[in-house]
GROMACS .gro file of C-alpha atoms in nm:
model
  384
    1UNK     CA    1  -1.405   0.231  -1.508
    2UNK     CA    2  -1.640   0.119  -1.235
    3UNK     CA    3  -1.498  -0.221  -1.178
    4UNK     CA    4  -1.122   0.052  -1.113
    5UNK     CA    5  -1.369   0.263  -0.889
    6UNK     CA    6  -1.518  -0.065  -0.713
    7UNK     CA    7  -1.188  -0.202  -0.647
    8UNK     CA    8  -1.015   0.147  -0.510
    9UNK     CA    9  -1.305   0.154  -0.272
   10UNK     CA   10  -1.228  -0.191  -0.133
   11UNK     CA   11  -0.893  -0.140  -0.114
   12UNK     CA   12  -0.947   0.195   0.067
   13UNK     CA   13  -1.154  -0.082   0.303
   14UNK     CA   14  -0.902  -0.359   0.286
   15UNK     CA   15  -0.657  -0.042   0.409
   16UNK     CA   16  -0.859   0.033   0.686
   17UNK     CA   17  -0.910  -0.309   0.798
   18UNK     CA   18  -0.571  -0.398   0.772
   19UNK     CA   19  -0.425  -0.087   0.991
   20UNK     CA   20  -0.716  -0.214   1.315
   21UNK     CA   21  -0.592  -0.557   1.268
   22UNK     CA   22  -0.231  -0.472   1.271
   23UNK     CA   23  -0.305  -0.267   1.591
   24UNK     CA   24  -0.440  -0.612   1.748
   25UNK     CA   25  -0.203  -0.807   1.666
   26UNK     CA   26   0.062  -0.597   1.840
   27UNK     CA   27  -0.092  -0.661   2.138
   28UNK     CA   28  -0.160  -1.058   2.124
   29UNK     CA   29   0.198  -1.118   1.985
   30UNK     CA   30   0.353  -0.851   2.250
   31UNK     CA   31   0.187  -0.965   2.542
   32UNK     CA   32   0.256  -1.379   2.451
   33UNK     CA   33   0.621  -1.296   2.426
   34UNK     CA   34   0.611  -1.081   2.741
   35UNK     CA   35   0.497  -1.383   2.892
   36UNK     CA   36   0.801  -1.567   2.704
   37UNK     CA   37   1.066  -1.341   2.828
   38UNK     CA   38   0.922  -1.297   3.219
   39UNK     CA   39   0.819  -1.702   3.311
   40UNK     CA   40   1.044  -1.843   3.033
   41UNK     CA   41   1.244  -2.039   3.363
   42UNK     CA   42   0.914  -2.148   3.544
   43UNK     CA   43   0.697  -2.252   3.212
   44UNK     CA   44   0.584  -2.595   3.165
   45UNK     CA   45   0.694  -2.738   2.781
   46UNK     CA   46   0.307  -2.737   2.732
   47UNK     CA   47   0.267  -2.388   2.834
   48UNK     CA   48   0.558  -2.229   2.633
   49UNK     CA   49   0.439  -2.443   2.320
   50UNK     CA   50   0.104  -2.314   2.335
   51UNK     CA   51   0.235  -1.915   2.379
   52UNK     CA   52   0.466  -1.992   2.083
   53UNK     CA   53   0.156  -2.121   1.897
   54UNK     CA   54  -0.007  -1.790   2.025
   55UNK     CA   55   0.322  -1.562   1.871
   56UNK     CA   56   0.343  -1.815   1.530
   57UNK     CA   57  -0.035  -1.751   1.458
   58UNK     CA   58  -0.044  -1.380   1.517
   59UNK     CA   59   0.292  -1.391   1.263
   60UNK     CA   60   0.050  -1.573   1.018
   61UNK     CA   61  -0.194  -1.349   1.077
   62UNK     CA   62   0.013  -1.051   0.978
   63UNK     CA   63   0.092  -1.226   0.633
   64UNK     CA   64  -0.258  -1.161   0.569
   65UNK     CA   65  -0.249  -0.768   0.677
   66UNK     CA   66   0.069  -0.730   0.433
   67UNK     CA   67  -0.160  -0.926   0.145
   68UNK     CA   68  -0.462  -0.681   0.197
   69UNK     CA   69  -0.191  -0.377   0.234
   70UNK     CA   70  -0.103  -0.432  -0.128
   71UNK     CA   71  -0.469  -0.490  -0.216
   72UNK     CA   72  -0.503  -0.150  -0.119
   73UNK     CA   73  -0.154   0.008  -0.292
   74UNK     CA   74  -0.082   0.079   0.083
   75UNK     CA   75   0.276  -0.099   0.140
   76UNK     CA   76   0.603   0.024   0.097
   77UNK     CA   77   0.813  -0.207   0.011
   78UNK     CA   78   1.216  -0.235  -0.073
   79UNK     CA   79   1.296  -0.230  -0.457
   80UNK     CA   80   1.581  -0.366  -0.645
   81UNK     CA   81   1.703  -0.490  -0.980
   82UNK     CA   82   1.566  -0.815  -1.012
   83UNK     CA   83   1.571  -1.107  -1.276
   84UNK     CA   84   1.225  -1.187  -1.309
   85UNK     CA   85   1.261  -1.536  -1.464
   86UNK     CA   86   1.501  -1.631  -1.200
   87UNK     CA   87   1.200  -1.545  -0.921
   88UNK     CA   88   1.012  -1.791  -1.177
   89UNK     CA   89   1.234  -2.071  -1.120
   90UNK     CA   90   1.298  -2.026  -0.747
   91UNK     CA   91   0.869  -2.051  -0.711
   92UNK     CA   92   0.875  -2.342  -0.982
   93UNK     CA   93   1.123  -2.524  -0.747
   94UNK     CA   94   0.868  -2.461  -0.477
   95UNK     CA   95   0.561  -2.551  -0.626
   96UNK     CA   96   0.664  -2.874  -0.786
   97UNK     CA   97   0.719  -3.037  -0.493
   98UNK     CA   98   0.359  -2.912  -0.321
   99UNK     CA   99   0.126  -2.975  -0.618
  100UNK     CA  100   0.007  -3.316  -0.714
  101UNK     CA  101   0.264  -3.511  -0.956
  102UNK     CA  102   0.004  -3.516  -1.253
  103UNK     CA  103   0.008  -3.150  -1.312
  104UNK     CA  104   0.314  -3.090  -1.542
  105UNK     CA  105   0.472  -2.754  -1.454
  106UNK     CA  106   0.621  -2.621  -1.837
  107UNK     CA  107   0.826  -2.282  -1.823
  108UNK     CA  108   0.861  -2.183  -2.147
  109UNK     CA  109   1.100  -1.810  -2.176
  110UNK     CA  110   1.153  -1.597  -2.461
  111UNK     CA  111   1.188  -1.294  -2.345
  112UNK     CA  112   1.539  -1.114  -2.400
  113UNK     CA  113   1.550  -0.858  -2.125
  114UNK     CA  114   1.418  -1.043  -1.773
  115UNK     CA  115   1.523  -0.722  -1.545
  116UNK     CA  116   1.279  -0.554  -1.364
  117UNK     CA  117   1.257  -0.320  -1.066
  118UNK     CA  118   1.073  -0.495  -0.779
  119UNK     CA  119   1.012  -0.663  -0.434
  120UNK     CA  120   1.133  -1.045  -0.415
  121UNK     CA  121   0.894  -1.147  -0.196
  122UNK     CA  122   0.601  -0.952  -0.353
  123UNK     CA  123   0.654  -1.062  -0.661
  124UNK     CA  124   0.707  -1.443  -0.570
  125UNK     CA  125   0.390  -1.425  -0.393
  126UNK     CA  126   0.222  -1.326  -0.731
  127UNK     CA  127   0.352  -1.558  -0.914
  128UNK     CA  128   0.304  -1.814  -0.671
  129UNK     CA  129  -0.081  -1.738  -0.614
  130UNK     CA  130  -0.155  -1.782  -0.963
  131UNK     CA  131   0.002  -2.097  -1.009
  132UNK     CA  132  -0.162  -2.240  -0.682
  133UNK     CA  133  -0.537  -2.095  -0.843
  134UNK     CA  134  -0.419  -2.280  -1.156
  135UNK     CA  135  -0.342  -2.597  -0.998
  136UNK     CA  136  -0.648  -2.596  -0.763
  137UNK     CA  137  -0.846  -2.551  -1.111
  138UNK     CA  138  -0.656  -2.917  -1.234
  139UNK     CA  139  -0.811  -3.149  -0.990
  140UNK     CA  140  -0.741  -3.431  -1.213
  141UNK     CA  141  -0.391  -3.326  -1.346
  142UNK     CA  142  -0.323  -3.079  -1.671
  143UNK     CA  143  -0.091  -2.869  -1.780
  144UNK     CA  144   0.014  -2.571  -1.602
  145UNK     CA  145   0.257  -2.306  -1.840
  146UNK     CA  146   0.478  -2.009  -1.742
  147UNK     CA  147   0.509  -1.818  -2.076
  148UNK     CA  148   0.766  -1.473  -2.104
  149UNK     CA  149   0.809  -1.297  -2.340
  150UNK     CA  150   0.887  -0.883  -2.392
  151UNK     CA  151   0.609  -0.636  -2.568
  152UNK     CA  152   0.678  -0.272  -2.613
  153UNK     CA  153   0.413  -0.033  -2.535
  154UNK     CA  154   0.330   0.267  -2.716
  155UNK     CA  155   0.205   0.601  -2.607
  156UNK     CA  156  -0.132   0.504  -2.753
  157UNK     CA  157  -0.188   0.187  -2.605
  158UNK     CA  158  -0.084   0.265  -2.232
  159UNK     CA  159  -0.353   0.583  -2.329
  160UNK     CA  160  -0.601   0.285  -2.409
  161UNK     CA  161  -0.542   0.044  -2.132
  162UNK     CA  162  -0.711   0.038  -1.808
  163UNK     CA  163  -0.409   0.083  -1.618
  164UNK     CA  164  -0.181   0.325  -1.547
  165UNK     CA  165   0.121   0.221  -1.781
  166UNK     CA  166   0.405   0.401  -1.927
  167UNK     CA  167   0.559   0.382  -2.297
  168UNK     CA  168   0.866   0.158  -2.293
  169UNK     CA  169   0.946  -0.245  -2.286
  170UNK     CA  170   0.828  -0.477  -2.061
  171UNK     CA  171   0.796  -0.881  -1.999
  172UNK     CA  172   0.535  -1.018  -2.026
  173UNK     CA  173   0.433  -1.287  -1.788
  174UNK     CA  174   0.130  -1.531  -1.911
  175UNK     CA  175   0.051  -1.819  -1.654
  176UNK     CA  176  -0.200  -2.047  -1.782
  177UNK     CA  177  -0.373  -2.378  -1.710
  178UNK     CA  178  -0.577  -2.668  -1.873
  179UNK     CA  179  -0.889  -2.623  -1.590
  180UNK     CA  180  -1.239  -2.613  -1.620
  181UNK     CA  181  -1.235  -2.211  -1.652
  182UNK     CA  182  -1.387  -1.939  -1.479
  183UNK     CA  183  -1.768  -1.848  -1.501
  184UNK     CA  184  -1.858  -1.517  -1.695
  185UNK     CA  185  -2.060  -1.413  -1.418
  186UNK     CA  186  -1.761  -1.378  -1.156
  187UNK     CA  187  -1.522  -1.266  -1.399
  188UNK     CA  188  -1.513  -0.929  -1.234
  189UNK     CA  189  -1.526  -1.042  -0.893
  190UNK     CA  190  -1.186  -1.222  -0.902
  191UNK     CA  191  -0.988  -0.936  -0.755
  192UNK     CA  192  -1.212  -0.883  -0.452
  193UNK     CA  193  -1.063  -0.920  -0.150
  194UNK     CA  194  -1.232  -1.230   0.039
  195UNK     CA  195  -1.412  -1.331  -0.277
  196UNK     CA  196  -1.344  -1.711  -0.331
  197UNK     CA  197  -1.496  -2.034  -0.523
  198UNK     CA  198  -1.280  -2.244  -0.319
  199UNK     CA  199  -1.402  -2.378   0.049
  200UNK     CA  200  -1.365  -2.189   0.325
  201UNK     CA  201  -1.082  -2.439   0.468
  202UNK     CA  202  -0.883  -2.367   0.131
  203UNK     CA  203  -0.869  -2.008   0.111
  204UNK     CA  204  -0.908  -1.691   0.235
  205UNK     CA  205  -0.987  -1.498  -0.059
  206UNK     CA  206  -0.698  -1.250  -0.024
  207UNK     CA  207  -0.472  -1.445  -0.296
  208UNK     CA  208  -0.554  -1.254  -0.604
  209UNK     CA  209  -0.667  -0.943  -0.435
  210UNK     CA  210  -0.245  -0.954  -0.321
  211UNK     CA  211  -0.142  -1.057  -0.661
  212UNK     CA  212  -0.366  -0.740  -0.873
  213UNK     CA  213  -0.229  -0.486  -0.568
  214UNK     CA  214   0.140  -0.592  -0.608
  215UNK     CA  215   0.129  -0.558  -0.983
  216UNK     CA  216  -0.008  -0.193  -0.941
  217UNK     CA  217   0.224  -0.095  -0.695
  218UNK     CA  218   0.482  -0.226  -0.919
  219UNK     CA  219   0.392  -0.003  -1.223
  220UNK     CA  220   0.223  -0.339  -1.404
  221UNK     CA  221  -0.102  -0.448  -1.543
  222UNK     CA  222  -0.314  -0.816  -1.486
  223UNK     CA  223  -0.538  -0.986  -1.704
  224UNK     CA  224  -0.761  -1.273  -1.760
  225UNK     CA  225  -0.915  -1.458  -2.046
  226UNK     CA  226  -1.061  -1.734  -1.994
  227UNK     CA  227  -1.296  -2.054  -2.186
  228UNK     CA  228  -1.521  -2.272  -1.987
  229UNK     CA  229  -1.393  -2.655  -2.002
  230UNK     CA  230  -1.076  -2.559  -2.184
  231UNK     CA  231  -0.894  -2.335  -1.938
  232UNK     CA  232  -0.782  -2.017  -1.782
  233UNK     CA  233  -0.459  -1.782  -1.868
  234UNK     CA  234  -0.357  -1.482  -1.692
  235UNK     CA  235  -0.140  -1.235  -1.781
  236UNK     CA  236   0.086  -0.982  -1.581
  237UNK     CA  237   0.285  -0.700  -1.764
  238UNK     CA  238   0.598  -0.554  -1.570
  239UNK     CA  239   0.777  -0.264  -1.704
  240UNK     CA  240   1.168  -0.372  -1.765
  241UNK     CA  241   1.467  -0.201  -1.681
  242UNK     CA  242   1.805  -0.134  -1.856
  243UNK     CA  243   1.973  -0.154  -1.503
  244UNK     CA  244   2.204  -0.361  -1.368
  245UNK     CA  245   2.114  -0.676  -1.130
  246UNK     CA  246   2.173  -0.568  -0.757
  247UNK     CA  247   2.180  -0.737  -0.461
  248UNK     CA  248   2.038  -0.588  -0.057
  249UNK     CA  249   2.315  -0.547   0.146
  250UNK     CA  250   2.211  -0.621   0.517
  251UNK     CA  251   2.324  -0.309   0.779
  252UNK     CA  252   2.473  -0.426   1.071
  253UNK     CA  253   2.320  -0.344   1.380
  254UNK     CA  254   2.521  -0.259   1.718
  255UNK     CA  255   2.453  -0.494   2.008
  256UNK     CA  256   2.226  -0.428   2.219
  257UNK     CA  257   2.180  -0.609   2.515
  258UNK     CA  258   1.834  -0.603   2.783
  259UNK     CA  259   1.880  -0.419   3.113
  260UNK     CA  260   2.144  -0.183   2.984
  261UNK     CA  261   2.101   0.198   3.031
  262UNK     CA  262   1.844   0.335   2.811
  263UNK     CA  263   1.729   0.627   2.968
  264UNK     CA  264   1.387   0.768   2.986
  265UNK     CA  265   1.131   0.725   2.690
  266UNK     CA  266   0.846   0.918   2.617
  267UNK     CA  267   0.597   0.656   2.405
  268UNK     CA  268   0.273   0.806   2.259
  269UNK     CA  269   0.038   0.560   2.170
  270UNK     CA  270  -0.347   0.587   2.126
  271UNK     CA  271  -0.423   0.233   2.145
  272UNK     CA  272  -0.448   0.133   2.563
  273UNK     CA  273  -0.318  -0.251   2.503
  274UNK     CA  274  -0.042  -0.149   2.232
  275UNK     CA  275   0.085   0.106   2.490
  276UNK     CA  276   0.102  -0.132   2.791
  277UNK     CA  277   0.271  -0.389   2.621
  278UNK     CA  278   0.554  -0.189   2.433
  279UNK     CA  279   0.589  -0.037   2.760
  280UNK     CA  280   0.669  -0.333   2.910
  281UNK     CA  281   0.942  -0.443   2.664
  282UNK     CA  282   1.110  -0.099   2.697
  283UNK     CA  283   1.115  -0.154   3.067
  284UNK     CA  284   1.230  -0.476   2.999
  285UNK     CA  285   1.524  -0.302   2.788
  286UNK     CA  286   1.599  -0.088   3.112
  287UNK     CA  287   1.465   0.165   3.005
  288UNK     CA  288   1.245   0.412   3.202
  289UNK     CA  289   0.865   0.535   3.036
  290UNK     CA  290   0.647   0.790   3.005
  291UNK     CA  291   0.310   0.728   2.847
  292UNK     CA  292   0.080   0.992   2.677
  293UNK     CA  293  -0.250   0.843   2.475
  294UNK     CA  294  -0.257   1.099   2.176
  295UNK     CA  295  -0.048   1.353   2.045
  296UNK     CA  296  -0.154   1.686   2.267
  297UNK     CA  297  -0.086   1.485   2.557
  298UNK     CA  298   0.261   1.390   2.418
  299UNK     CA  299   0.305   1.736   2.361
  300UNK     CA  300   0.233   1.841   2.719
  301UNK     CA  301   0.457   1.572   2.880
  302UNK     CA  302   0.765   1.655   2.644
  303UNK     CA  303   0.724   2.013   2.752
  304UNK     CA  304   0.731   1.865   3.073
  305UNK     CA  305   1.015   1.637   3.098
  306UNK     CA  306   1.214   1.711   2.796
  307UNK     CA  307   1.554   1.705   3.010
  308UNK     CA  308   1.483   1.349   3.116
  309UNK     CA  309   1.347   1.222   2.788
  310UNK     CA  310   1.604   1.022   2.551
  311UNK     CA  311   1.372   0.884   2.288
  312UNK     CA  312   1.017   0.968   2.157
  313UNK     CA  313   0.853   0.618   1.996
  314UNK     CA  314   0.517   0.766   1.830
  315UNK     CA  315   0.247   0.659   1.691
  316UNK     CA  316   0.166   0.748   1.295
  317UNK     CA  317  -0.191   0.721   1.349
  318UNK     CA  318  -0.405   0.919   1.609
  319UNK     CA  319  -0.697   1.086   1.686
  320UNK     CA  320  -0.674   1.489   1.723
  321UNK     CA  321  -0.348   1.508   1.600
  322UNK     CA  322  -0.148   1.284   1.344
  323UNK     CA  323   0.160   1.143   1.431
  324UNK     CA  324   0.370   1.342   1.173
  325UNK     CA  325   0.170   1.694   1.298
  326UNK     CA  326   0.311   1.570   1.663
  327UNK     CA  327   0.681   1.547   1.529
  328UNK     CA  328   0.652   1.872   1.376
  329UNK     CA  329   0.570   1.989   1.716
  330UNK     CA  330   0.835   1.824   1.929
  331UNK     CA  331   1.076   1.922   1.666
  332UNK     CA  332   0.982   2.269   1.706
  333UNK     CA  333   1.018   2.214   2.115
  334UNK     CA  334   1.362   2.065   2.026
  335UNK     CA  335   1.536   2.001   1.681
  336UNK     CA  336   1.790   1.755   1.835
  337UNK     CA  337   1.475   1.515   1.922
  338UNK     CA  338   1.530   1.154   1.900
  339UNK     CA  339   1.215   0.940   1.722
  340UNK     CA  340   1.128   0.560   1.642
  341UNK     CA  341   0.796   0.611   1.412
  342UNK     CA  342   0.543   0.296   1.479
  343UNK     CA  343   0.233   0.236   1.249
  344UNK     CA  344   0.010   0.015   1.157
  345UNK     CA  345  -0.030   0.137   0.767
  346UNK     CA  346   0.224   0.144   0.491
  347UNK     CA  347   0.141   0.437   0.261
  348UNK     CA  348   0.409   0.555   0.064
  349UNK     CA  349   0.289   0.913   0.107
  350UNK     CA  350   0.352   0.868   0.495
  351UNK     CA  351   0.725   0.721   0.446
  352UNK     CA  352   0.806   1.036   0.221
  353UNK     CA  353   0.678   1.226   0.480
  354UNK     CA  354   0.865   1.139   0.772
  355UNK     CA  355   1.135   1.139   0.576
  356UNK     CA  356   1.139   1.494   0.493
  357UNK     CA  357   1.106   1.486   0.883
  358UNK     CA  358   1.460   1.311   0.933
  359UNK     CA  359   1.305   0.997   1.114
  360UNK     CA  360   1.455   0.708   0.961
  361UNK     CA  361   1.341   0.500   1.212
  362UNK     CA  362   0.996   0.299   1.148
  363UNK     CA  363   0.892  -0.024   1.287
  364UNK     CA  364   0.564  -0.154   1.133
  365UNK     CA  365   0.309  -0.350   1.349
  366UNK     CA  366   0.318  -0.609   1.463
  367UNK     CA  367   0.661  -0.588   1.561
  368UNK     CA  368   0.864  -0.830   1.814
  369UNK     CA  369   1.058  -0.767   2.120
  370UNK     CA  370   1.372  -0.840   1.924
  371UNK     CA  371   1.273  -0.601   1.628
  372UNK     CA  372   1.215  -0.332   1.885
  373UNK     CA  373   1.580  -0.389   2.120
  374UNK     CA  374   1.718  -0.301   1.735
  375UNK     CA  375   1.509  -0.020   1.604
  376UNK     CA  376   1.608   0.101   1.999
  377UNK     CA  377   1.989  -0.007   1.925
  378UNK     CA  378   2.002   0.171   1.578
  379UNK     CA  379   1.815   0.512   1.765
  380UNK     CA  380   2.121   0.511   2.003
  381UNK     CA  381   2.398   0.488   1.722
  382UNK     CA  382   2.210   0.767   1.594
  383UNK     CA  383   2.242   0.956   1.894
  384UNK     CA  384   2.603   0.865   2.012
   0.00000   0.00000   0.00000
């Protein structure tokens, strides 16, 4: 129970962080490809590397917010029907060819139902994390073993377990190695964000903090055993499904090309640099702004210019007023109002929200140029 209240707290912390960080990496990545898109024709090859350098490492960067977002149980991420063995053998592929050649990778499956509900991604990232902490554990070579298989979970033992687990059938998903093992002492400090035995240059800590966050948020349960100088094994439960395999169909977007028409847009913003440089990509889009810093002010400036304005793009998080108490405002001022939601978190609570609102429109920072011409060009189809 306290190391579940220890790690809620940090991951209430690893939220926090996470939503500050996002905020300034809006602005680094927005302002470098500002740069991009107003000197691209009188840049140097030097100077457009080094401002692409600038836009790759804030990307990179933002890997690391989405890693301590599901630390935290704080992303929202796109589920689907998934074959979890087949996400097995696509990270397999993957991590044969990056690990040294005298660790043998074994995959060993005997479960009968592989389905699960999940995130891709999310859960290749777990899978890959664990391998990569196995493998770092086998400087010398080992083995390395991927082991499924299904267990059914009674009423009684999802009472009993530290997690919060529901009766049914899942797979069971055991990933050990032939290392030196892990130390008693810092058996319950494995999960901690930014908690790492390996060299600063070689991690950042966040790996299993990602990997025990993902397989909450996807109903699941981790655990470790482990035996010094024979090895490690940890093991991930996921709750199966009985549905069928789908696949994401991508929407098309309308084109939408720079300099058109886009009409006046009100964009409420607390954060000074965020503001300045979204304004200047919507001006770069043609469009014409209007900035307010919080939500009252917002307000106000609506009330204002609310013939002119085509398009509110609001901020989720603000001081004074929230960005979802500032839509129920503006919707009040006029139901018909058009809204791109922008935030820096990714709390399933606020999604739910403003989609009882009707905003289906959400960009997460840090967002590009490019994402913002088609959360823009998907506003208009709305509208037309």
């Amino acid at each position: 129970l306290n190391q579940n209240m220890r790690l809620q707290s940090l991951g209430r912390l690893a939220g926090g962080i996470s939503h500050d960080f996002n905020n300034l990496l809006s602005a680094i990545s927005g302002a470098a490809e500002m740069i991009l898109v107003d000197l691209d024709c009188s840049l140097t090859e030097k100077d457009r590397n080094f401002i692409q350098i600038i836009i790759r490492t804030a990307q990179n960067a933002s890997h690391l917010t989405r890693q301590l977002m599901s630390f935290s149980q704080k992303s929202n991420q796109t589920f689907f029907i998934l074959n979890l063995v087949s996400e097995i053998e696509d990270v397999r592929d993957i991590l044969v060819s990056t690990i040294i050649k005298t660790i043998e990778v074994v995959l060993k499956d005997e479960a009968r139902n592989h389905k699960v509900q999940g995130n891709s991604s999310a859960l290749q990232n777990v899978i890959l994390n664990m391998c990569l902490n196995a493998a770092y554990a086998m400087p010398n070579g080992g083995l390395l073993s991927i082991f499924t298989s299904n267990q059914y979970l009674t009423e009684s033992q999802c009472i009993e377990s530290n997690f919060d687990l529901k009766p049914g059938e899942y797979i069971n998903m055991r990933i050990s190695d032939t290392g030196g093992g892990i130390k008693t002492e810092i058996m319950d400090q494995i999960f901690d964000p930014f908690f790492s035995t390996k060299p600063m240059a070689l991690g950042s800590g966040i790996g299993l903090a990602s990997v025990y966050g993902t397989v909450i948020e996807h109903g699941g349960s981790i655990t470790v055993k482990s035996t010094l100088g024979v090895g490690s094994e940890f093991s991930v439960l996921l709750p199966c499904t009985d549905k069928e395999i789908e696949t994401k169909n991508e929407q098309s977007l309308t084109s939408f090309y720079p300099h058109e028409n886009l009409g006046t847009v009100l964009l409420i913003d607390d954060d000074d640099n965020v503001r300045e440089v979204v304004e200047a990509m919507l001006e770069q889009l043609g469009g014409k702004v209007i900035s307010a810093n919080n939500g009252l002010e917002g307000i106000a400036l609506y009330t204002k210019h609310q013939r002119i304005i085509d398009l509110v793009i609001i901020d989720m998080n603000m001081p004074q007023m929230s960005g979802t108490q500032a839509i129920d405002k503006l919707q009040q001022i006029n139901p018909e109002c058009n809204f791109i939601a922008i935030t820096g978190f990714s709390e399933s609570h606020l999604f739910s929200q403003l989609d009882e609102q009707g905003i289906q429109i959400i960009l997460r920072k840090p967002f590009s140029f490019t994402q913002l011409a088609e959360a823009v060009a998907k506003s208009r189809v709305g509208t037309s």
